[in-house]
Tab-separated table of C-alpha atoms in Angstrom:
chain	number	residue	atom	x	y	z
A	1	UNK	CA	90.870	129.022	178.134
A	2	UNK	CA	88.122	131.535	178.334
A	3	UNK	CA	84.586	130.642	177.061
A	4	UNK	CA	84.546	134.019	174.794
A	5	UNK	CA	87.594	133.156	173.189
A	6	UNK	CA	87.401	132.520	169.624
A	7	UNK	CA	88.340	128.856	167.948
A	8	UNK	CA	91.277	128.404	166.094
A	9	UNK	CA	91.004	128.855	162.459
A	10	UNK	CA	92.446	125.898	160.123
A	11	UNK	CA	95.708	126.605	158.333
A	12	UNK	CA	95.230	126.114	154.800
A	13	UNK	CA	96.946	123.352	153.126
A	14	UNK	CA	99.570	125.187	150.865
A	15	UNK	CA	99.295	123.403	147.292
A	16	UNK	CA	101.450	123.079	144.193
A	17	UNK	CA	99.921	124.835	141.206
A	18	UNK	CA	100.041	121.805	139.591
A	19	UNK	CA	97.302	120.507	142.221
A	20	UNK	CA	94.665	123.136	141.207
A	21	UNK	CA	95.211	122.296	137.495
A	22	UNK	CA	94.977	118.500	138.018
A	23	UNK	CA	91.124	119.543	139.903
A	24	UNK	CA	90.243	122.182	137.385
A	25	UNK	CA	90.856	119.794	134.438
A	26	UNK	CA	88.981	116.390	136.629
A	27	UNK	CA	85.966	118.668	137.486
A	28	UNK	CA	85.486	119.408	133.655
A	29	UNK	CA	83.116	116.614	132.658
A	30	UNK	CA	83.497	117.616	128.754
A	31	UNK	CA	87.276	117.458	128.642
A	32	UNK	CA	87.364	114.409	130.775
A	33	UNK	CA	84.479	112.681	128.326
A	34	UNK	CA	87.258	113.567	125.548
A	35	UNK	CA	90.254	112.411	127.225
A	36	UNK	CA	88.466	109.208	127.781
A	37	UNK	CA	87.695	108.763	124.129
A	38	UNK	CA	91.353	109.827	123.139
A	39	UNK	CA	92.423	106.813	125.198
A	40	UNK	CA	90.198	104.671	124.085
A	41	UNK	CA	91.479	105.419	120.727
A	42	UNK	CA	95.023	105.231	121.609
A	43	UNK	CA	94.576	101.396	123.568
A	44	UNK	CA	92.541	100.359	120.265
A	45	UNK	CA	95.692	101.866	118.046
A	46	UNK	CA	98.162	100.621	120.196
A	47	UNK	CA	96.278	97.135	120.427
A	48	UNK	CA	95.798	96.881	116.364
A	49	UNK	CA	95.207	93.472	114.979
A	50	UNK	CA	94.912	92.076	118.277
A	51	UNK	CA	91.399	93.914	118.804
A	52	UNK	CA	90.427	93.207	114.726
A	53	UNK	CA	87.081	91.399	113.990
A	54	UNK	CA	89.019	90.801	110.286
A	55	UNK	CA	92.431	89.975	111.184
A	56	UNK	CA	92.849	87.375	108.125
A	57	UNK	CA	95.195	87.904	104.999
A	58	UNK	CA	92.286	88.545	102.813
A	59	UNK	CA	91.072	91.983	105.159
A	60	UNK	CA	93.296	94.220	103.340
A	61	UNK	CA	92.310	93.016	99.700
A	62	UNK	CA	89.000	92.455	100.573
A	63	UNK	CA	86.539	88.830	99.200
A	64	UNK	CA	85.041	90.433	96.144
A	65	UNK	CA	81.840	88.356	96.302
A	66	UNK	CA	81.281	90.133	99.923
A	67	UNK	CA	81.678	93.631	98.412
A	68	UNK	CA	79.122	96.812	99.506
A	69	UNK	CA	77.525	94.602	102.274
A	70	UNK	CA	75.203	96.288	104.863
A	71	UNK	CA	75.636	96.212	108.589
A	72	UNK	CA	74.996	93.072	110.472
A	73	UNK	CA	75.802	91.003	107.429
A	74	UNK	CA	77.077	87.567	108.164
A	75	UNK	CA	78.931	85.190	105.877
A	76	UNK	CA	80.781	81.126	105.959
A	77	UNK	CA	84.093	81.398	104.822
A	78	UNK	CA	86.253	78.311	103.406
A	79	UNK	CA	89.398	78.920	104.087
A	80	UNK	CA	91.788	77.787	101.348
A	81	UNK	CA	95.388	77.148	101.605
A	82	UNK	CA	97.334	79.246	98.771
A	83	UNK	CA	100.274	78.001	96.523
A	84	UNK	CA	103.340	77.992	97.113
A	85	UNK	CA	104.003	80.355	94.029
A	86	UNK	CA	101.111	82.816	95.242
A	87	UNK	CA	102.766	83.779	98.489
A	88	UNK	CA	105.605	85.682	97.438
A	89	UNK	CA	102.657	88.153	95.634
A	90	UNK	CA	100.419	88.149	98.407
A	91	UNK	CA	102.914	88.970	100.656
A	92	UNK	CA	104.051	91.935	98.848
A	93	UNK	CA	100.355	92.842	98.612
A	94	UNK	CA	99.765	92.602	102.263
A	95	UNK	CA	102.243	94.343	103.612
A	96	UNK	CA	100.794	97.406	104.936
A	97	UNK	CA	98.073	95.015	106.227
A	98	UNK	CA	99.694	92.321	107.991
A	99	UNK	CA	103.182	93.426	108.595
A	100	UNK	CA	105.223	90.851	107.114
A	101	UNK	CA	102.769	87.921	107.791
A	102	UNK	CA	103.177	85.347	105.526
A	103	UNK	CA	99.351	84.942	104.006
A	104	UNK	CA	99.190	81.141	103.781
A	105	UNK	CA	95.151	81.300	103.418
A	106	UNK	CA	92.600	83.280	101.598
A	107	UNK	CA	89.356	83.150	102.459
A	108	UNK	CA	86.141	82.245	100.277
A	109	UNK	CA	82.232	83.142	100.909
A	110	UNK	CA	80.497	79.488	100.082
A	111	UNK	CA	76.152	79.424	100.734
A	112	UNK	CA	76.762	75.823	102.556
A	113	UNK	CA	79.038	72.838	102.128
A	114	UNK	CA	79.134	69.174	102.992
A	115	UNK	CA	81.364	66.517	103.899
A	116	UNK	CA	81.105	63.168	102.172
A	117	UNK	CA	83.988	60.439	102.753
A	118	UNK	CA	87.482	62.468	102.380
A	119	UNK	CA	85.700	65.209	100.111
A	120	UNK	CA	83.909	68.404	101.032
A	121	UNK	CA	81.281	69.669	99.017
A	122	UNK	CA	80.743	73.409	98.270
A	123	UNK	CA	77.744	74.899	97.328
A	124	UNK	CA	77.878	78.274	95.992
A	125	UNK	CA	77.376	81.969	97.321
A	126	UNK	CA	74.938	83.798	96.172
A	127	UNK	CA	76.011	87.512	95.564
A	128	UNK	CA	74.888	90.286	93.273
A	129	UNK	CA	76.711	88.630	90.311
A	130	UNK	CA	74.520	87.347	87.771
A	131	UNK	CA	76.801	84.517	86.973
A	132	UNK	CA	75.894	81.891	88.878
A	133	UNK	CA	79.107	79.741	90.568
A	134	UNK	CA	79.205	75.973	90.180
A	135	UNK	CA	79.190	73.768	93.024
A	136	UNK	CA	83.134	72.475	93.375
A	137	UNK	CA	84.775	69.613	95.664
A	138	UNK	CA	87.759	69.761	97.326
A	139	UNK	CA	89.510	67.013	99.118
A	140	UNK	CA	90.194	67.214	103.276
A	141	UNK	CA	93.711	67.158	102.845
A	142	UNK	CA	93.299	70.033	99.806
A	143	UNK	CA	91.637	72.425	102.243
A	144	UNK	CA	93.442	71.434	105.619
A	145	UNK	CA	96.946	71.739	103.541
A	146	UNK	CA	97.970	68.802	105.098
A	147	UNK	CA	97.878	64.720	104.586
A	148	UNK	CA	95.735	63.041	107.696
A	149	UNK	CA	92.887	59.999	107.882
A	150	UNK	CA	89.554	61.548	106.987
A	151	UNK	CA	87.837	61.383	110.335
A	152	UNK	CA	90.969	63.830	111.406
A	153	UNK	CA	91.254	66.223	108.493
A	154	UNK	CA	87.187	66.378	108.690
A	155	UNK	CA	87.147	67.975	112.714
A	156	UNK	CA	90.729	69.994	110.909
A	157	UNK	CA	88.431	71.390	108.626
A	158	UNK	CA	84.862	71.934	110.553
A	159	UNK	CA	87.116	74.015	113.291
A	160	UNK	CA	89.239	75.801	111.584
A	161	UNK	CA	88.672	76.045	108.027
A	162	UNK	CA	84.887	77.002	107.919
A	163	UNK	CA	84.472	79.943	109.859
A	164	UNK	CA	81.283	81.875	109.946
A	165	UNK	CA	81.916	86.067	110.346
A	166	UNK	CA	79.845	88.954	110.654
A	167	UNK	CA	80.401	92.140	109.546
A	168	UNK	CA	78.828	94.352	112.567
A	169	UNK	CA	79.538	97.532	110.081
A	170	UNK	CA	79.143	96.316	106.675
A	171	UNK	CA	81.926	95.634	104.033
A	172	UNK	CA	83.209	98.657	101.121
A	173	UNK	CA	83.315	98.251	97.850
A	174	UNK	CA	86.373	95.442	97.735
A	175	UNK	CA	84.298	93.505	100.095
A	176	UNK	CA	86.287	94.483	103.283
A	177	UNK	CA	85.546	94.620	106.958
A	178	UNK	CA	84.415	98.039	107.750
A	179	UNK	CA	84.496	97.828	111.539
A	180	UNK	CA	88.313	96.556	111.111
A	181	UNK	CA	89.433	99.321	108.612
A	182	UNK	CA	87.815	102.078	110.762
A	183	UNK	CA	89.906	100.414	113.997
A	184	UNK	CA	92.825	100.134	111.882
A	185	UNK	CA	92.545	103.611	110.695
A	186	UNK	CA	93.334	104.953	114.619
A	187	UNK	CA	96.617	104.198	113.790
A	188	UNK	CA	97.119	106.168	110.942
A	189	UNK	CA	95.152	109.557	112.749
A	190	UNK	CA	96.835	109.253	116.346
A	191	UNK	CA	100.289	108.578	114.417
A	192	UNK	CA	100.246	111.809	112.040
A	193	UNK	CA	98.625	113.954	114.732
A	194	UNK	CA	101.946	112.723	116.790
A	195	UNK	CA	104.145	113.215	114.800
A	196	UNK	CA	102.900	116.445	113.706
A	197	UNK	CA	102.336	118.238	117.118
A	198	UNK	CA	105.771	116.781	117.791
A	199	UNK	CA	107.399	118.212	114.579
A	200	UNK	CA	105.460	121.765	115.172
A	201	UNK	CA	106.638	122.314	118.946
A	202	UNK	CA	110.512	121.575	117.919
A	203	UNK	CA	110.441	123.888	115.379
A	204	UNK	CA	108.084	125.972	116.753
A	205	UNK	CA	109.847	126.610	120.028
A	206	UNK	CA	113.182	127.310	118.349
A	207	UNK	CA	111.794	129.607	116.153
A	208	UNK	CA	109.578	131.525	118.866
A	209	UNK	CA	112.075	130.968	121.488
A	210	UNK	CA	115.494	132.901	119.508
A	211	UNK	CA	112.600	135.815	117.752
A	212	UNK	CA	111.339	136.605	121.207
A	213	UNK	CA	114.644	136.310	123.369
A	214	UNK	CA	117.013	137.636	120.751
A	215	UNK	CA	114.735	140.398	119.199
A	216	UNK	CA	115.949	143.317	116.640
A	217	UNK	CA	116.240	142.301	113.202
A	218	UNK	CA	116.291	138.347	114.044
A	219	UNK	CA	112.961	139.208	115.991
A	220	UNK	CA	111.677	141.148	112.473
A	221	UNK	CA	112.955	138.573	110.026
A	222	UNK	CA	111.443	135.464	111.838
A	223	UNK	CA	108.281	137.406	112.165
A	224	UNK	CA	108.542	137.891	108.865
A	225	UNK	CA	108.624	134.483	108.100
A	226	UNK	CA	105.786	133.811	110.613
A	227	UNK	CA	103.504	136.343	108.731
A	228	UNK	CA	103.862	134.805	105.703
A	229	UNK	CA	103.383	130.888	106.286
A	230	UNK	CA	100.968	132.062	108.215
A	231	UNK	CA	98.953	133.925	105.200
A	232	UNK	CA	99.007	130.528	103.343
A	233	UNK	CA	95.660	127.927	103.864
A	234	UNK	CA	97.428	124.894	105.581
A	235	UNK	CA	95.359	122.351	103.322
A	236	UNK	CA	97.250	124.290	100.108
A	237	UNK	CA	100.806	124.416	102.012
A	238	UNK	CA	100.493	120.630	102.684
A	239	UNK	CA	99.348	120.041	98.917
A	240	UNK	CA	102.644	121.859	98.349
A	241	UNK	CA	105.184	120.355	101.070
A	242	UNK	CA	103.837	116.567	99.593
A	243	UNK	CA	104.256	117.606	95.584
A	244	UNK	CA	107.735	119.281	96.795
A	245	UNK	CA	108.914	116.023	98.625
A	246	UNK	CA	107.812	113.948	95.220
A	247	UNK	CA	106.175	111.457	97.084
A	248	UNK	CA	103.177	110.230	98.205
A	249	UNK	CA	102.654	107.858	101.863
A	250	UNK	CA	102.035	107.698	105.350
A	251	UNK	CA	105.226	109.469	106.479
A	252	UNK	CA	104.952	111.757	103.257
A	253	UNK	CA	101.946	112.721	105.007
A	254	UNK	CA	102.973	113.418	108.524
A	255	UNK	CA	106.051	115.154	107.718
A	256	UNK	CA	104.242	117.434	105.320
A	257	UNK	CA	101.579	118.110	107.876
A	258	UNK	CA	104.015	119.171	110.518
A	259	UNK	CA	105.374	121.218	108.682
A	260	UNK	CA	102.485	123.361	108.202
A	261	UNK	CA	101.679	123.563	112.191
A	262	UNK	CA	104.863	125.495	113.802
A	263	UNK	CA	103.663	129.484	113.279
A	264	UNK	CA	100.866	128.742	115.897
A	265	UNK	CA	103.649	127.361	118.481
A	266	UNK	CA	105.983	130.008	117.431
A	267	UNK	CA	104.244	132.891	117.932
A	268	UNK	CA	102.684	131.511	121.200
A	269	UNK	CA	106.496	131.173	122.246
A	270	UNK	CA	107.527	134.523	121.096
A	271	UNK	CA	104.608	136.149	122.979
A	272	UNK	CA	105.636	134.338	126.316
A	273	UNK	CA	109.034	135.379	125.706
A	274	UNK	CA	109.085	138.948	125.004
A	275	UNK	CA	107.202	138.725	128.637
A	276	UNK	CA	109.552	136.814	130.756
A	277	UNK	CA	112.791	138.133	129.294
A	278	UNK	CA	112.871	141.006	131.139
A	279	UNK	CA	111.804	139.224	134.872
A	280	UNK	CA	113.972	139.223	137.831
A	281	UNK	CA	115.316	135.633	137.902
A	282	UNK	CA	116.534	136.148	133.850
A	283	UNK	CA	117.911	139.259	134.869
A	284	UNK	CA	119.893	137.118	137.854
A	285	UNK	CA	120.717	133.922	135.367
A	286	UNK	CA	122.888	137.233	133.460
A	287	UNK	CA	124.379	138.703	136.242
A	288	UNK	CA	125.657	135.134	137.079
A	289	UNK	CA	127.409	134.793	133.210
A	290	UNK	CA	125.094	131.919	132.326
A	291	UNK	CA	124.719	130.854	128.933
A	292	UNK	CA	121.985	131.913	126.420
A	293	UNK	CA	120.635	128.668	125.432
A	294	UNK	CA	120.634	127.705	128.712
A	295	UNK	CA	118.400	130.323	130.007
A	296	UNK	CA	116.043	129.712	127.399
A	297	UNK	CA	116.302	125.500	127.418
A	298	UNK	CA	116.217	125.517	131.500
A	299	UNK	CA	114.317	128.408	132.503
A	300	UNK	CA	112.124	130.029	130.235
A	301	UNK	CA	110.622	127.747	128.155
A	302	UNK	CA	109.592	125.369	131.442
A	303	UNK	CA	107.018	128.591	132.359
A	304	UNK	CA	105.475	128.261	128.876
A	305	UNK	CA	104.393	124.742	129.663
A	306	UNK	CA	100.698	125.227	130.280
A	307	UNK	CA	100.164	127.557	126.939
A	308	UNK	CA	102.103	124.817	124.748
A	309	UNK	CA	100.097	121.836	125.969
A	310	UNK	CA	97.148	123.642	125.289
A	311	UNK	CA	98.117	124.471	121.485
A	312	UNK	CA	99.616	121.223	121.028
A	313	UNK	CA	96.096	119.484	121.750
A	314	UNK	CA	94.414	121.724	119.087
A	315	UNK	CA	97.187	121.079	116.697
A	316	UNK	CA	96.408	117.484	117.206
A	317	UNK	CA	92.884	118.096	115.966
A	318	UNK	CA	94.069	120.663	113.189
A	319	UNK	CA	96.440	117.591	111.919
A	320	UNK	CA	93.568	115.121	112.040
A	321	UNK	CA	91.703	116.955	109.848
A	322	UNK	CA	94.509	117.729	107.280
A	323	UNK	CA	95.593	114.194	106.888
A	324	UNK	CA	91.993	113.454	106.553
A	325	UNK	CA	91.816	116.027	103.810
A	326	UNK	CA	94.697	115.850	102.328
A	327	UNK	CA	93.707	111.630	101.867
A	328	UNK	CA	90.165	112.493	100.558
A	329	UNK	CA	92.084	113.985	97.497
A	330	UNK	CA	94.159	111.482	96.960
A	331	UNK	CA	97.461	113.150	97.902
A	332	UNK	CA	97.954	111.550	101.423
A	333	UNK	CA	97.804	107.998	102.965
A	334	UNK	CA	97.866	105.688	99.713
A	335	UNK	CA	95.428	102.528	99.332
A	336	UNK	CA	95.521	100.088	100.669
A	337	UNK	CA	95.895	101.560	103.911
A	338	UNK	CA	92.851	102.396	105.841
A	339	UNK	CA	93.048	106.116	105.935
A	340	UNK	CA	89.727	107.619	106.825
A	341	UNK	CA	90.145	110.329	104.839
A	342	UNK	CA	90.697	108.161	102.105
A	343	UNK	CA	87.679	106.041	103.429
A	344	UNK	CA	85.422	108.722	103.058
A	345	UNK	CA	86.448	109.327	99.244
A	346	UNK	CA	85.681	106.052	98.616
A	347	UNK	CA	82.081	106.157	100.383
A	348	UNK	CA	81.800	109.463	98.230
A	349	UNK	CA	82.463	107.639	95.333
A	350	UNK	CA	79.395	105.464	96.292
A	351	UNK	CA	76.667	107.813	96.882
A	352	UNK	CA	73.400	107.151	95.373
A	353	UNK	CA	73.968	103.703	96.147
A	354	UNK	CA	72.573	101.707	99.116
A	355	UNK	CA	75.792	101.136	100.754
A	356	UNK	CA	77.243	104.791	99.786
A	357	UNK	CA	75.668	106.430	103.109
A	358	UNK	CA	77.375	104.381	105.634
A	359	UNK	CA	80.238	103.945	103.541
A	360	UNK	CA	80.611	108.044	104.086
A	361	UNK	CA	78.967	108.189	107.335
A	362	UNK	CA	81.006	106.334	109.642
A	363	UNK	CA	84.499	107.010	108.788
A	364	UNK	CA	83.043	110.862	108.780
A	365	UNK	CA	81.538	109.995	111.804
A	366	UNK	CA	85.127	109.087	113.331
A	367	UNK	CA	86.828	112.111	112.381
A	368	UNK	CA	84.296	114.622	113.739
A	369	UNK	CA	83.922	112.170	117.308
A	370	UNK	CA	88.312	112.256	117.530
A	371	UNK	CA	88.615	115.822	116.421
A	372	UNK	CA	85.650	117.000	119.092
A	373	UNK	CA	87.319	114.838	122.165
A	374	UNK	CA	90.632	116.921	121.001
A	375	UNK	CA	89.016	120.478	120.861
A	376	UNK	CA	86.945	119.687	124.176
A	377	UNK	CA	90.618	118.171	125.773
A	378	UNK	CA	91.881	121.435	124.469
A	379	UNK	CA	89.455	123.677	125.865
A	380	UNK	CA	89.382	121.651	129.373
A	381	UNK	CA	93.084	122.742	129.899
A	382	UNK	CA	93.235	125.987	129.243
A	383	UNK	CA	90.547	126.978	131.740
A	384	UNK	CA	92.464	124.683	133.773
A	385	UNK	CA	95.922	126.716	133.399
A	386	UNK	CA	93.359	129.811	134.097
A	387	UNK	CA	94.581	130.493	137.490
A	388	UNK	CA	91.031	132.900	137.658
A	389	UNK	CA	89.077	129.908	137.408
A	390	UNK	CA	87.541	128.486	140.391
A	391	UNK	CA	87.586	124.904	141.561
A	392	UNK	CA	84.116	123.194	141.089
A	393	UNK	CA	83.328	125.333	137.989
């Protein structure tokens, strides 16, 4: 080989455009921050009373005496068996809470307590109340909800039936775990912005899909109807879809929400396919007698991935904050449930109070934290569908 002949040059590695977006979207620190949060939130929903500081029958309904408690506060509970002819009730009050769980304690704040012979001794807790408790005795077997000798019911009771909590983030005004309810309340925002991104890109897509492909007077009329959802504020149309369905709940809620999302997928859809409608390999799927819906199931709508993910991520935050919304006024998620829309009413309720700021703040805190990791997620993929972009940017 001669000396002045010029190396080889490296053949570049041909890569699926699925490879560049993949690099695009893991070089974008900010949409990777909010993709890490979005999964945190997801394990944490998906987890739910496993990962609970307050996972006992009384976290729903709250301990009274604890009520409007600030951060860091910590508490001894007695935990006391409940009758027989209680249950039934409780169990019908904890429902959304516990899932069925049969409540067989509830929990009571005591100041300190003491075991004498096959007794235990209660002194009382000192909350705001200015009716002072008496001190009360109840026997080992009372408490432990069980017969036993003493010196067993005594170790029953000292291990499991005295249990000293904090609450890292306070307690609201029924004297429930803030931390837990905030968890809890994942659930409830992951679940309707599902469900609602889900419910937008079926109808959205069929909508979109038969104005673009079809076009004429079916292009005119659904555009039509676009226009004019379109022209209504969502937080109004969802007040309206909820009063219209007569009822008020979780699934009320996501429904109605969903509902009010499809004109953004729609017209996205439409757009992309008064563009690819005329292209060569639609023009060859005619010529070869195949069917409408299948051109438009198996080989149009498959290009328009990129632009749907991206519009279904900022759906997800749009439907966060209407559920949110549509909760703070009392026409969403009902209580009990730990809505943090519904959270933040009740916080409101509180200002001018000492508890009233964090009460407001961290549930509002949550909502703005989910609904930026969404928006950031959002943004992250569509420069990463940007085939201009360049890798390391």
């Amino acid at each position: 080989m001669p000396a002045s002949a010029a190396p080889a040059r490296a053949v570049p590695i041909a890569r699926a455009p699925g490879y560049y977006v993949r690099q695009r979207l893991l070089q974008n620190r900010p949409a990777m921050l909010g993709l890490g949060f979005i999964l945190l939130c997801a394990l944490v929903a998906l987890a739910g009373y496993w990962v609970l500081p307050d996972n006992s029958p009384d976290a729903n309904n709250g301990v009274v005496q604890l009520q409007k408690e600030p951060p860091g506060f910590t508490a001894t509970l007695l935990r006391l068996p409940l009758p027989d002819s209680a249950r039934p009730a409780a169990d019908n009050a904890l429902r959304t809470w516990q899932q069925g769980r049969e409540p067989r304690f509830r929990d009571a704040p005591i100041g300190s307590y003491r075991i004498v012979g096959d007794s235990v001794l209660i002194e009382p807790y000192q909350n705001h109340s200015a009716l002072a408790e008496l001190p009360k005795r109840y026997s080992l077997a009372e408490v432990a909800g069980r017969p036993g000798s003493a010196a067993e019911l005594s170790q029953l009771v000292e291990q499991q039936h005295i249990v000293r909590r904090t609450y890292w983030l306070g307690t609201d005004k029924a004297g429930r775990d803030e931390l837990s309810r905030l968890l809890l309340g994942t659930r409830i925002s992951l679940g309707i912005g599902l469900v609602a991104v889900l419910i937008s890109l079926a109808l959205g897509m069929l909508v979109g899909a038969l104005a673009g492909y079809v076009g004429g007077w079916v292009d005119s009329l659904l555009l039509g109807v676009m226009t004019v959802v379109w022209s209504i504020p969502g937080i109004m149309l969802v007040i309206a879809i909820s009063l219209a369905l007569d009822s008020r709940g979780v699934w009320t809620s996501f429904i109605a929400v969903g509902l009010t999302m499809w004109v953004d997928v729609a017209r996205v859809v439409r757009g992309q396919m008064l563009g690819l409608r005329e292209k060569t390999f639609v023009e060859a799927g005619r010529v070869l007698g195949l069917p409408q819906s299948r051109l438009i199931m198996w080989h149009l709508l498959p290009n328009m991935t990129g632009p749907l993910i991206v519009i279904a991520t900022s759906n997800f935050a749009a439907a966060i904050l209407l559920e949110a919304g549509l909760s703070f006024l009392g026409l969403g998620v009902q209580p009990p449930a730990p809505s943090w829309g519904l959270m933040v009413n009740e916080g409101f309720q509180l200002l001018g109070t000492e508890a009233g700021l964090w009460l407001t703040l961290l549930p509002g805190l949550a909502i703005s934290l989910l609904v930026l990791s969404f928006n950031l997620l959002g943004n992250g993929l569509r420069d990463a569908y940007d085939p201009k972009t360049p890798l390391g940017s």
